[in-house]
Each structure stands twice: as structure tokens, then as C-alpha cells.
Amino acid sequence: MIRDYQSGDAKKILLQAQQAVEAQTFADGFERVQAYTLINDDGEVLAVCGFEVFFDNNEKTAQCYALIGQNIGGKLLTLVRFLKKEIAHEAARLKIKQVVMTVRDDFGQAKRLALMLGFVPVRVMEDFFDGKNYQLYERSFYYGGSGTLN
């Protein structure tokens, strides 16, 4: 089940090793952004995902964030289906033309998730965090003259 984020959810995830340092530094950020939590039938937190909107060259852009538990298993598809729809919905609602996310370059599962969500890699960001290279991914949205999402 996916629900609105509740305070502290990000600290309840059984993290994948590649996200441990990021989580120590950034988990509290989920308290300040629009976020969602994926839980299993026992209420265990499997993942948290969120976004915040900022202006880049006078255009609204959204930055996506995620912490995915190593025990997510088959629930990953539930999360992907939800996020694909939610990202498009929020982009249309807020008139956001570009959504971005960063992924650690050696984190294959996260790269796969970005692709599953419709993002495309645009550039490597060397020594971006904790001495690691990251990949910047983007997903663009286009609006017709009527303001509707194309």
C-alpha cells in the first residue's frame, strides 16, 4: 500500500548499501517535501519517495528523491506504477516541464528504476556526493496551447 509520508518513515527502511550514506545525510529531507511511503501488509516501510519544486531559468522543475529498501521485492512494480502516474499528474497540475533525479553511477538497481519511470540519463556528475559519481536523469513534459499535457 502507498500512503502519504509520515514523520520518520525514511528512517525505518532496511536500506540498500548504496543508499546508506545518503540516507544518513538526507533522510530528514523527506519531512519537508511532498512524499509518499510504500508499506507491506505488516506495515513495514519498504520505500519512501518524494519531490520538491524549484525554479530553473524561470521554469518550474521538480527534483525527485527516493530511498528503496532491500526488501522491496515484488512491491517495486506497485511503486513504479504509482510513481509513473503521480509524476505525470503532479507535472500537469503544477505545470512542470522537467523532472530530474540523481542516481549514484554504480547503483544499477536505481538506474533501472529511473528508466522504468520514464527518465533518461543526460550527464554524469563527477564527485557529486561522498566522492562518488552520480548520473543526472531527466523526464520532460510538453504542454499544448490549451495548457494540457501532451
JSON list of C-alpha atoms in Angstrom, two decimals:
[
{"chain": "A", "resi": 1, "resn": "MET", "atom": "CA", "xyz": [0.00, 0.00, 0.00]},
{"chain": "A", "resi": 2, "resn": "ILE", "atom": "CA", "xyz": [1.15, 3.53, -0.72]},
{"chain": "A", "resi": 3, "resn": "ARG", "atom": "CA", "xyz": [0.20, 6.28, 1.69]},
{"chain": "A", "resi": 4, "resn": "ASP", "atom": "CA", "xyz": [1.25, 9.84, 2.45]},
{"chain": "A", "resi": 5, "resn": "TYR", "atom": "CA", "xyz": [4.62, 10.07, 4.15]},
{"chain": "A", "resi": 6, "resn": "GLN", "atom": "CA", "xyz": [4.56, 10.10, 7.94]},
{"chain": "A", "resi": 7, "resn": "SER", "atom": "CA", "xyz": [7.29, 11.66, 10.04]},
{"chain": "A", "resi": 8, "resn": "GLY", "atom": "CA", "xyz": [10.20, 9.27, 10.49]},
{"chain": "A", "resi": 9, "resn": "ASP", "atom": "CA", "xyz": [9.28, 6.86, 7.69]},
{"chain": "A", "resi": 10, "resn": "ALA", "atom": "CA", "xyz": [12.62, 7.38, 5.91]},
{"chain": "A", "resi": 11, "resn": "LYS", "atom": "CA", "xyz": [14.50, 6.13, 8.97]},
{"chain": "A", "resi": 12, "resn": "LYS", "atom": "CA", "xyz": [12.52, 2.87, 9.09]},
{"chain": "A", "resi": 13, "resn": "ILE", "atom": "CA", "xyz": [13.76, 1.46, 5.77]},
{"chain": "A", "resi": 14, "resn": "LEU", "atom": "CA", "xyz": [16.06, -1.55, 5.56]},
{"chain": "A", "resi": 15, "resn": "LEU", "atom": "CA", "xyz": [18.41, 0.31, 3.22]},
{"chain": "A", "resi": 16, "resn": "GLN", "atom": "CA", "xyz": [20.39, -0.98, 0.29]},
{"chain": "A", "resi": 17, "resn": "ALA", "atom": "CA", "xyz": [24.10, -0.50, 0.96]},
{"chain": "A", "resi": 18, "resn": "GLN", "atom": "CA", "xyz": [24.43, 2.05, -1.85]},
{"chain": "A", "resi": 19, "resn": "GLN", "atom": "CA", "xyz": [21.98, 4.41, -0.11]},
{"chain": "A", "resi": 20, "resn": "ALA", "atom": "CA", "xyz": [23.21, 4.16, 3.48]},
{"chain": "A", "resi": 21, "resn": "VAL", "atom": "CA", "xyz": [25.40, 7.28, 3.47]},
{"chain": "A", "resi": 22, "resn": "GLU", "atom": "CA", "xyz": [22.82, 9.28, 1.50]},
{"chain": "A", "resi": 23, "resn": "ALA", "atom": "CA", "xyz": [20.13, 8.29, 4.00]},
{"chain": "A", "resi": 24, "resn": "GLN", "atom": "CA", "xyz": [22.23, 9.40, 6.97]},
{"chain": "A", "resi": 25, "resn": "THR", "atom": "CA", "xyz": [22.63, 12.80, 5.35]},
{"chain": "A", "resi": 26, "resn": "PHE", "atom": "CA", "xyz": [19.28, 13.32, 3.60]},
{"chain": "A", "resi": 27, "resn": "ALA", "atom": "CA", "xyz": [16.57, 11.19, 5.26]},
{"chain": "A", "resi": 28, "resn": "ASP", "atom": "CA", "xyz": [15.29, 14.18, 7.22]},
{"chain": "A", "resi": 29, "resn": "GLY", "atom": "CA", "xyz": [14.63, 15.94, 3.91]},
{"chain": "A", "resi": 30, "resn": "PHE", "atom": "CA", "xyz": [11.52, 13.81, 3.39]},
{"chain": "A", "resi": 31, "resn": "GLU", "atom": "CA", "xyz": [9.99, 15.72, 6.31]},
{"chain": "A", "resi": 32, "resn": "ARG", "atom": "CA", "xyz": [10.00, 18.91, 4.19]},
{"chain": "A", "resi": 33, "resn": "VAL", "atom": "CA", "xyz": [8.87, 17.73, 0.73]},
{"chain": "A", "resi": 34, "resn": "GLN", "atom": "CA", "xyz": [5.76, 16.17, -0.81]},
{"chain": "A", "resi": 35, "resn": "ALA", "atom": "CA", "xyz": [6.40, 12.48, -0.14]},
{"chain": "A", "resi": 36, "resn": "TYR", "atom": "CA", "xyz": [4.85, 9.02, -0.16]},
{"chain": "A", "resi": 37, "resn": "THR", "atom": "CA", "xyz": [5.58, 5.79, 1.67]},
{"chain": "A", "resi": 38, "resn": "LEU", "atom": "CA", "xyz": [5.28, 2.22, 0.40]},
{"chain": "A", "resi": 39, "resn": "ILE", "atom": "CA", "xyz": [4.46, -0.27, 3.15]},
{"chain": "A", "resi": 40, "resn": "ASN", "atom": "CA", "xyz": [3.84, -4.00, 3.12]},
{"chain": "A", "resi": 41, "resn": "ASP", "atom": "CA", "xyz": [0.84, -5.78, 4.64]},
{"chain": "A", "resi": 42, "resn": "ASP", "atom": "CA", "xyz": [2.55, -5.79, 8.05]},
{"chain": "A", "resi": 43, "resn": "GLY", "atom": "CA", "xyz": [3.07, -2.01, 7.97]},
{"chain": "A", "resi": 44, "resn": "GLU", "atom": "CA", "xyz": [6.81, -2.31, 7.36]},
{"chain": "A", "resi": 45, "resn": "VAL", "atom": "CA", "xyz": [8.23, 0.66, 5.43]},
{"chain": "A", "resi": 46, "resn": "LEU", "atom": "CA", "xyz": [9.71, -0.57, 2.13]},
{"chain": "A", "resi": 47, "resn": "ALA", "atom": "CA", "xyz": [10.39, 2.75, 0.38]},
{"chain": "A", "resi": 48, "resn": "VAL", "atom": "CA", "xyz": [9.86, 6.48, 0.53]},
{"chain": "A", "resi": 49, "resn": "CYS", "atom": "CA", "xyz": [9.70, 8.78, -2.49]},
{"chain": "A", "resi": 50, "resn": "GLY", "atom": "CA", "xyz": [9.22, 12.49, -2.72]},
{"chain": "A", "resi": 51, "resn": "PHE", "atom": "CA", "xyz": [9.74, 15.62, -4.74]},
{"chain": "A", "resi": 52, "resn": "GLU", "atom": "CA", "xyz": [10.19, 19.34, -4.42]},
{"chain": "A", "resi": 53, "resn": "VAL", "atom": "CA", "xyz": [9.65, 22.10, -6.95]},
{"chain": "A", "resi": 54, "resn": "PHE", "atom": "CA", "xyz": [12.15, 24.83, -7.72]},
{"chain": "A", "resi": 55, "resn": "PHE", "atom": "CA", "xyz": [12.71, 27.37, -10.48]},
{"chain": "A", "resi": 56, "resn": "ASP", "atom": "CA", "xyz": [15.40, 26.86, -13.10]},
{"chain": "A", "resi": 57, "resn": "ASN", "atom": "CA", "xyz": [15.67, 29.58, -15.77]},
{"chain": "A", "resi": 58, "resn": "ASN", "atom": "CA", "xyz": [12.21, 30.85, -14.79]},
{"chain": "A", "resi": 59, "resn": "GLU", "atom": "CA", "xyz": [10.71, 27.38, -15.41]},
{"chain": "A", "resi": 60, "resn": "LYS", "atom": "CA", "xyz": [9.34, 25.12, -12.69]},
{"chain": "A", "resi": 61, "resn": "THR", "atom": "CA", "xyz": [11.41, 21.97, -12.27]},
{"chain": "A", "resi": 62, "resn": "ALA", "atom": "CA", "xyz": [10.85, 19.12, -9.83]},
{"chain": "A", "resi": 63, "resn": "GLN", "atom": "CA", "xyz": [13.61, 17.14, -8.15]},
{"chain": "A", "resi": 64, "resn": "CYS", "atom": "CA", "xyz": [12.65, 13.56, -7.20]},
{"chain": "A", "resi": 65, "resn": "TYR", "atom": "CA", "xyz": [14.07, 11.65, -4.24]},
{"chain": "A", "resi": 66, "resn": "ALA", "atom": "CA", "xyz": [13.79, 8.01, -3.20]},
{"chain": "A", "resi": 67, "resn": "LEU", "atom": "CA", "xyz": [15.05, 5.57, -0.61]},
{"chain": "A", "resi": 68, "resn": "ILE", "atom": "CA", "xyz": [14.26, 2.00, -1.59]},
{"chain": "A", "resi": 69, "resn": "GLY", "atom": "CA", "xyz": [14.56, -0.87, 0.89]},
{"chain": "A", "resi": 70, "resn": "GLN", "atom": "CA", "xyz": [16.50, -4.01, 0.08]},
{"chain": "A", "resi": 71, "resn": "ASN", "atom": "CA", "xyz": [13.36, -6.00, 0.95]},
{"chain": "A", "resi": 72, "resn": "ILE", "atom": "CA", "xyz": [11.03, -4.29, -1.56]},
{"chain": "A", "resi": 73, "resn": "GLY", "atom": "CA", "xyz": [10.79, -7.41, -3.76]},
{"chain": "A", "resi": 74, "resn": "GLY", "atom": "CA", "xyz": [7.69, -7.63, -5.93]},
{"chain": "A", "resi": 75, "resn": "LYS", "atom": "CA", "xyz": [6.26, -4.43, -4.42]},
{"chain": "A", "resi": 76, "resn": "LEU", "atom": "CA", "xyz": [8.64, -2.48, -6.66]},
{"chain": "A", "resi": 77, "resn": "LEU", "atom": "CA", "xyz": [6.15, -2.75, -9.53]},
{"chain": "A", "resi": 78, "resn": "THR", "atom": "CA", "xyz": [3.41, -1.28, -7.33]},
{"chain": "A", "resi": 79, "resn": "LEU", "atom": "CA", "xyz": [5.68, 1.65, -6.59]},
{"chain": "A", "resi": 80, "resn": "VAL", "atom": "CA", "xyz": [6.69, 2.13, -10.24]},
{"chain": "A", "resi": 81, "resn": "ARG", "atom": "CA", "xyz": [3.07, 2.14, -11.44]},
{"chain": "A", "resi": 82, "resn": "PHE", "atom": "CA", "xyz": [2.10, 4.66, -8.79]},
{"chain": "A", "resi": 83, "resn": "LEU", "atom": "CA", "xyz": [5.07, 6.96, -9.41]},
{"chain": "A", "resi": 84, "resn": "LYS", "atom": "CA", "xyz": [4.69, 6.98, -13.20]},
{"chain": "A", "resi": 85, "resn": "LYS", "atom": "CA", "xyz": [1.11, 8.20, -12.79]},
{"chain": "A", "resi": 86, "resn": "GLU", "atom": "CA", "xyz": [1.83, 10.53, -9.87]},
{"chain": "A", "resi": 87, "resn": "ILE", "atom": "CA", "xyz": [4.81, 12.23, -11.55]},
{"chain": "A", "resi": 88, "resn": "ALA", "atom": "CA", "xyz": [2.75, 12.91, -14.69]},
{"chain": "A", "resi": 89, "resn": "HIS", "atom": "CA", "xyz": [-0.24, 14.08, -12.63]},
{"chain": "A", "resi": 90, "resn": "GLU", "atom": "CA", "xyz": [1.81, 16.47, -10.49]},
{"chain": "A", "resi": 91, "resn": "ALA", "atom": "CA", "xyz": [3.73, 17.76, -13.52]},
{"chain": "A", "resi": 92, "resn": "ALA", "atom": "CA", "xyz": [0.44, 18.61, -15.23]},
{"chain": "A", "resi": 93, "resn": "ARG", "atom": "CA", "xyz": [-1.14, 20.06, -12.10]},
{"chain": "A", "resi": 94, "resn": "LEU", "atom": "CA", "xyz": [1.87, 22.27, -11.33]},
{"chain": "A", "resi": 95, "resn": "LYS", "atom": "CA", "xyz": [2.77, 22.97, -14.99]},
{"chain": "A", "resi": 96, "resn": "ILE", "atom": "CA", "xyz": [6.22, 21.45, -14.57]},
{"chain": "A", "resi": 97, "resn": "LYS", "atom": "CA", "xyz": [8.03, 20.76, -17.81]},
{"chain": "A", "resi": 98, "resn": "GLN", "atom": "CA", "xyz": [11.07, 18.99, -16.41]},
{"chain": "A", "resi": 99, "resn": "VAL", "atom": "CA", "xyz": [11.55, 16.49, -13.60]},
{"chain": "A", "resi": 100, "resn": "VAL", "atom": "CA", "xyz": [15.03, 15.40, -12.56]},
{"chain": "A", "resi": 101, "resn": "MET", "atom": "CA", "xyz": [16.64, 12.85, -10.31]},
{"chain": "A", "resi": 102, "resn": "THR", "atom": "CA", "xyz": [20.21, 11.90, -9.48]},
{"chain": "A", "resi": 103, "resn": "VAL", "atom": "CA", "xyz": [21.38, 8.31, -9.19]},
{"chain": "A", "resi": 104, "resn": "ARG", "atom": "CA", "xyz": [24.68, 7.00, -7.94]},
{"chain": "A", "resi": 105, "resn": "ASP", "atom": "CA", "xyz": [26.56, 5.85, -11.03]},
{"chain": "A", "resi": 106, "resn": "ASP", "atom": "CA", "xyz": [27.44, 2.43, -9.61]},
{"chain": "A", "resi": 107, "resn": "PHE", "atom": "CA", "xyz": [23.90, 1.70, -8.36]},
{"chain": "A", "resi": 108, "resn": "GLY", "atom": "CA", "xyz": [22.42, -0.45, -11.12]},
{"chain": "A", "resi": 109, "resn": "GLN", "atom": "CA", "xyz": [19.03, -1.03, -9.45]},
{"chain": "A", "resi": 110, "resn": "ALA", "atom": "CA", "xyz": [18.47, 2.71, -9.07]},
{"chain": "A", "resi": 111, "resn": "LYS", "atom": "CA", "xyz": [19.41, 3.33, -12.69]},
{"chain": "A", "resi": 112, "resn": "ARG", "atom": "CA", "xyz": [16.90, 0.69, -13.73]},
{"chain": "A", "resi": 113, "resn": "LEU", "atom": "CA", "xyz": [14.23, 2.36, -11.58]},
{"chain": "A", "resi": 114, "resn": "ALA", "atom": "CA", "xyz": [14.90, 5.73, -13.23]},
{"chain": "A", "resi": 115, "resn": "LEU", "atom": "CA", "xyz": [14.46, 4.16, -16.67]},
{"chain": "A", "resi": 116, "resn": "MET", "atom": "CA", "xyz": [11.29, 2.34, -15.59]},
{"chain": "A", "resi": 117, "resn": "LEU", "atom": "CA", "xyz": [9.87, 5.70, -14.50]},
{"chain": "A", "resi": 118, "resn": "GLY", "atom": "CA", "xyz": [10.50, 7.21, -17.93]},
{"chain": "A", "resi": 119, "resn": "PHE", "atom": "CA", "xyz": [13.64, 9.17, -17.10]},
{"chain": "A", "resi": 120, "resn": "VAL", "atom": "CA", "xyz": [16.60, 9.34, -19.46]},
{"chain": "A", "resi": 121, "resn": "PRO", "atom": "CA", "xyz": [20.25, 9.83, -18.48]},
{"chain": "A", "resi": 122, "resn": "VAL", "atom": "CA", "xyz": [21.65, 13.21, -19.52]},
{"chain": "A", "resi": 123, "resn": "ARG", "atom": "CA", "xyz": [25.07, 13.51, -17.90]},
{"chain": "A", "resi": 124, "resn": "VAL", "atom": "CA", "xyz": [27.50, 12.18, -15.34]},
{"chain": "A", "resi": 125, "resn": "MET", "atom": "CA", "xyz": [28.12, 14.41, -12.33]},
{"chain": "A", "resi": 126, "resn": "GLU", "atom": "CA", "xyz": [31.63, 13.59, -11.15]},
{"chain": "A", "resi": 127, "resn": "ASP", "atom": "CA", "xyz": [32.36, 13.51, -7.42]},
{"chain": "A", "resi": 128, "resn": "PHE", "atom": "CA", "xyz": [28.80, 14.66, -6.73]},
{"chain": "A", "resi": 129, "resn": "PHE", "atom": "CA", "xyz": [28.35, 13.23, -3.24]},
{"chain": "A", "resi": 130, "resn": "ASP", "atom": "CA", "xyz": [30.60, 11.29, -0.85]},
{"chain": "A", "resi": 131, "resn": "GLY", "atom": "CA", "xyz": [33.33, 11.04, -3.51]},
{"chain": "A", "resi": 132, "resn": "LYS", "atom": "CA", "xyz": [31.00, 9.14, -5.86]},
{"chain": "A", "resi": 133, "resn": "ASN", "atom": "CA", "xyz": [29.92, 9.92, -9.40]},
{"chain": "A", "resi": 134, "resn": "TYR", "atom": "CA", "xyz": [26.20, 10.31, -10.00]},
{"chain": "A", "resi": 135, "resn": "GLN", "atom": "CA", "xyz": [24.10, 10.30, -13.16]},
{"chain": "A", "resi": 136, "resn": "LEU", "atom": "CA", "xyz": [21.55, 13.05, -13.76]},
{"chain": "A", "resi": 137, "resn": "TYR", "atom": "CA", "xyz": [18.27, 11.74, -15.19]},
{"chain": "A", "resi": 138, "resn": "GLU", "atom": "CA", "xyz": [15.51, 13.87, -16.69]},
{"chain": "A", "resi": 139, "resn": "ARG", "atom": "CA", "xyz": [11.91, 13.40, -17.71]},
{"chain": "A", "resi": 140, "resn": "SER", "atom": "CA", "xyz": [10.31, 16.14, -19.80]},
{"chain": "A", "resi": 141, "resn": "PHE", "atom": "CA", "xyz": [6.68, 17.09, -20.24]},
{"chain": "A", "resi": 142, "resn": "TYR", "atom": "CA", "xyz": [5.23, 19.24, -23.01]},
{"chain": "A", "resi": 143, "resn": "TYR", "atom": "CA", "xyz": [2.02, 21.25, -22.87]},
{"chain": "A", "resi": 144, "resn": "GLY", "atom": "CA", "xyz": [-0.08, 22.22, -25.87]},
{"chain": "A", "resi": 145, "resn": "GLY", "atom": "CA", "xyz": [-1.57, 25.64, -26.46]},
{"chain": "A", "resi": 146, "resn": "SER", "atom": "CA", "xyz": [-4.55, 24.73, -24.28]},
{"chain": "A", "resi": 147, "resn": "GLY", "atom": "CA", "xyz": [-2.21, 24.03, -21.36]},
{"chain": "A", "resi": 148, "resn": "THR", "atom": "CA", "xyz": [-2.92, 20.31, -21.46]},
{"chain": "A", "resi": 149, "resn": "LEU", "atom": "CA", "xyz": [-0.19, 17.73, -21.13]},
{"chain": "A", "resi": 150, "resn": "ASN", "atom": "CA", "xyz": [0.99, 16.22, -24.41]}
]
